[in-house]
């Protein structure tokens, strides 16, 4: 079976068992503060298990793009070194939400593996949770009883809490799991060592392929467990490992999932995968073939490489790949981006989003590669300096903090530092490096530390009703609340059964406002979405009693602030359509942020937006504002219908089956959007760009203001002009007046330079007149009166051109700061031990300063000008 057929067979099988097949969620996790990237199939269904929201079906199956490079699951360092852990992989999964449980999950898994995929029964092992008395959870008898007649007792392994008990997080749903492992070793090896003894032992051919999780408990904040009212099934099977098993390969990389990419790499590098005795070349090919998937799909789903958070994780993966190519495959020119087309073709029918953005992804990666190759170069230079200075000291270790600085500041990978060091007979101080790393981790953990209590549930509620599209005030009830300690202090998180507060989403900030409960008014400073909940945040103190006793809440948003936010959101839509008209239809949204003051928008575009183009865009937007187009809002439109109508969806956004359409003239602006908008465009008033620039390769950012803010901006500019006119005594032509001023200044500058030069020539003549002639050299040691430290250099160099065999030591007091320079003719340096750098360091002591330079010219600065005379006297003694 090909990998395509294997994937399809999985989906078909579960469809035949009554499952709804859904698309993969984007790789980048949104609206989940605990996750950067989706790292398992269940991540997109978390809300359903937490009881916030209802799944579209009680049986679901899919293939989910997962990324395990940060947080709880981080396999990055293993990738490439082993043959079955990836950064990005597909997790095939089936779910039951309060429907079937262990019996069906186990029998179906077995049926699929043995009857559809025809995997050999005698090569499979299963694990069952052994129980944990400390935790008060029993042995999973039910799973054991189900597996026993299927595989036989001797193929069941008991697993401990670490391997066989799954928990969503510190709190929340959890339960025992049952894993299926397969032994893919060659026949001859089977007789030597039993497969059972190799399960869970990091053997590359005895691997876990499927994990069946049975959710039946909930973990509370005090770490006690209570049974869940409804039990669920959550399974995850590694697609690439399954392909290895079905295709009878010894490594994931030998399957058709990776062979195309590896083929291209072989051509690019001229090396053969697996066919050489360079183990690191094989590792490098695996690293690269793996990483291109993670990087391409992350960019496709909206996560561009950057210097912070998730973007930094992607940048590091990209750099790891480029670096392996550089060090072990001899690929020292950009190559990584050349793998994108292969991947885009391979996945064009599975994850279509990559093919659709192939060119964009390729260019982003190319730019990143170029900049990293430059980084590598400067890192290499820096490393040279460090190694040489250690050599001078007779040490052959590179200190831990230097290694850390190289990686942290220069982005220079640690293993590369170690490798280069080794080549030069050096080693790195690994312990010191780890210490520096831990120190940094500790700092960032402290920064992020947040501590939350359990939710205190006050009322039952079927999810949250958001009424903010139609109302600015609602009559509501408190459903639950909790207290959260943050760096800034304590905050309350309050959930209502219905609310007019918009929670930060799709770039639009959360609403602020007040909650009035039984005579007390609580200030809400922000509203955030956590999973499917709308969380109202208050920093008011001592709210417990008021919240617990409230039998009724009036929730009111700050309507004036909301009005400005709405204007900015609608303006963003008008701007995007205008950009597509002016710059082209390739303009795609790459990020958006808007509040009551400003709108910021990132988009894919490869050159600077010119002033001319910005003006054109502004003109169209303002014309649309004056047209006063009425909002056409349509809710609950089936997604396919919306797309057929021509709505633009943003890649990397997860849309439900039903979407909301925001239309301002169907021929102009037609967007899928959950945000709030003005009823007609006239309310925006005025639209004005304030900046345009680059964010990263291929992505530009504009900022703009609307309404009152735009007016304010105009006023400020007007005031600046008035001030300028006043300063220039109200000239008739202001621009001309400023130009004149600049011209005059340039002319004066020239005059001053000429005068200074003249003076320098006088000084020079005086110095030559007072020169002492020694047997083998000419000596000038003098204090001079010059305007800048640079003049010492100029004097020395000009003197050198006029006098042979010259040594010049000059001192000057420049506005209270003593300066020294030492010049020694190159031939003297070559013939004697004299070194200007060393001499100036010695002399600098007299002026309480320091300096250095090259053997033939060096300078020093100090803090005690009274020491100049003695410094010069000391210089005379030297020669
Ligand atoms: P392992 O112990 O092999 O790392 P795991 O216990 O982390 O696996 P789960 O979290 O149970 O795995 O994930 C479910 C399935 O996903 C696994 O059975 C495996 O087939 C697959 N899987 C997990 N991590 C990876 C990875 N990094 N690359 C490829 N497949 C993976
Ligand atoms: Mg793992």
PDB file of C-alpha atoms in Angstrom, residues 465-476 498-501 562 635:
ATOM      1  CA  UNK A 465     -23.674  32.769  24.748  1.00  0.00           C
ATOM      2  CA  UNK A 466     -21.958  35.738  23.124  1.00  0.00           C
ATOM      3  CA  UNK A 467     -24.476  38.528  22.487  1.00  0.00           C
ATOM      4  CA  UNK A 468     -21.995  41.286  21.733  1.00  0.00           C
ATOM      5  CA  UNK A 469     -22.898  41.586  18.035  1.00  0.00           C
ATOM      6  CA  UNK A 470     -26.331  42.914  18.983  1.00  0.00           C
ATOM      7  CA  UNK A 471     -26.098  44.197  22.564  1.00  0.00           C
ATOM      8  CA  UNK A 472     -23.765  46.352  24.589  1.00  0.00           C
ATOM      9  CA  UNK A 473     -25.341  45.255  27.845  1.00  0.00           C
ATOM     10  CA  UNK A 474     -26.760  41.917  28.988  1.00  0.00           C
ATOM     11  CA  UNK A 475     -28.455  40.472  32.043  1.00  0.00           C
ATOM     12  CA  UNK A 476     -26.404  37.467  32.984  1.00  0.00           C
ATOM     13  CA  UNK A 498     -24.133  35.220  28.417  1.00  0.00           C
ATOM     14  CA  UNK A 499     -22.045  38.259  27.696  1.00  0.00           C
ATOM     15  CA  UNK A 500     -21.686  41.283  25.419  1.00  0.00           C
ATOM     16  CA  UNK A 501     -17.890  41.314  25.991  1.00  0.00           C
ATOM     17  CA  UNK A 562     -15.852  49.512  21.351  1.00  0.00           C
ATOM     18  CA  UNK A 635     -24.422  34.455  10.462  1.00  0.00           C
TER      19      UNK A 635
END
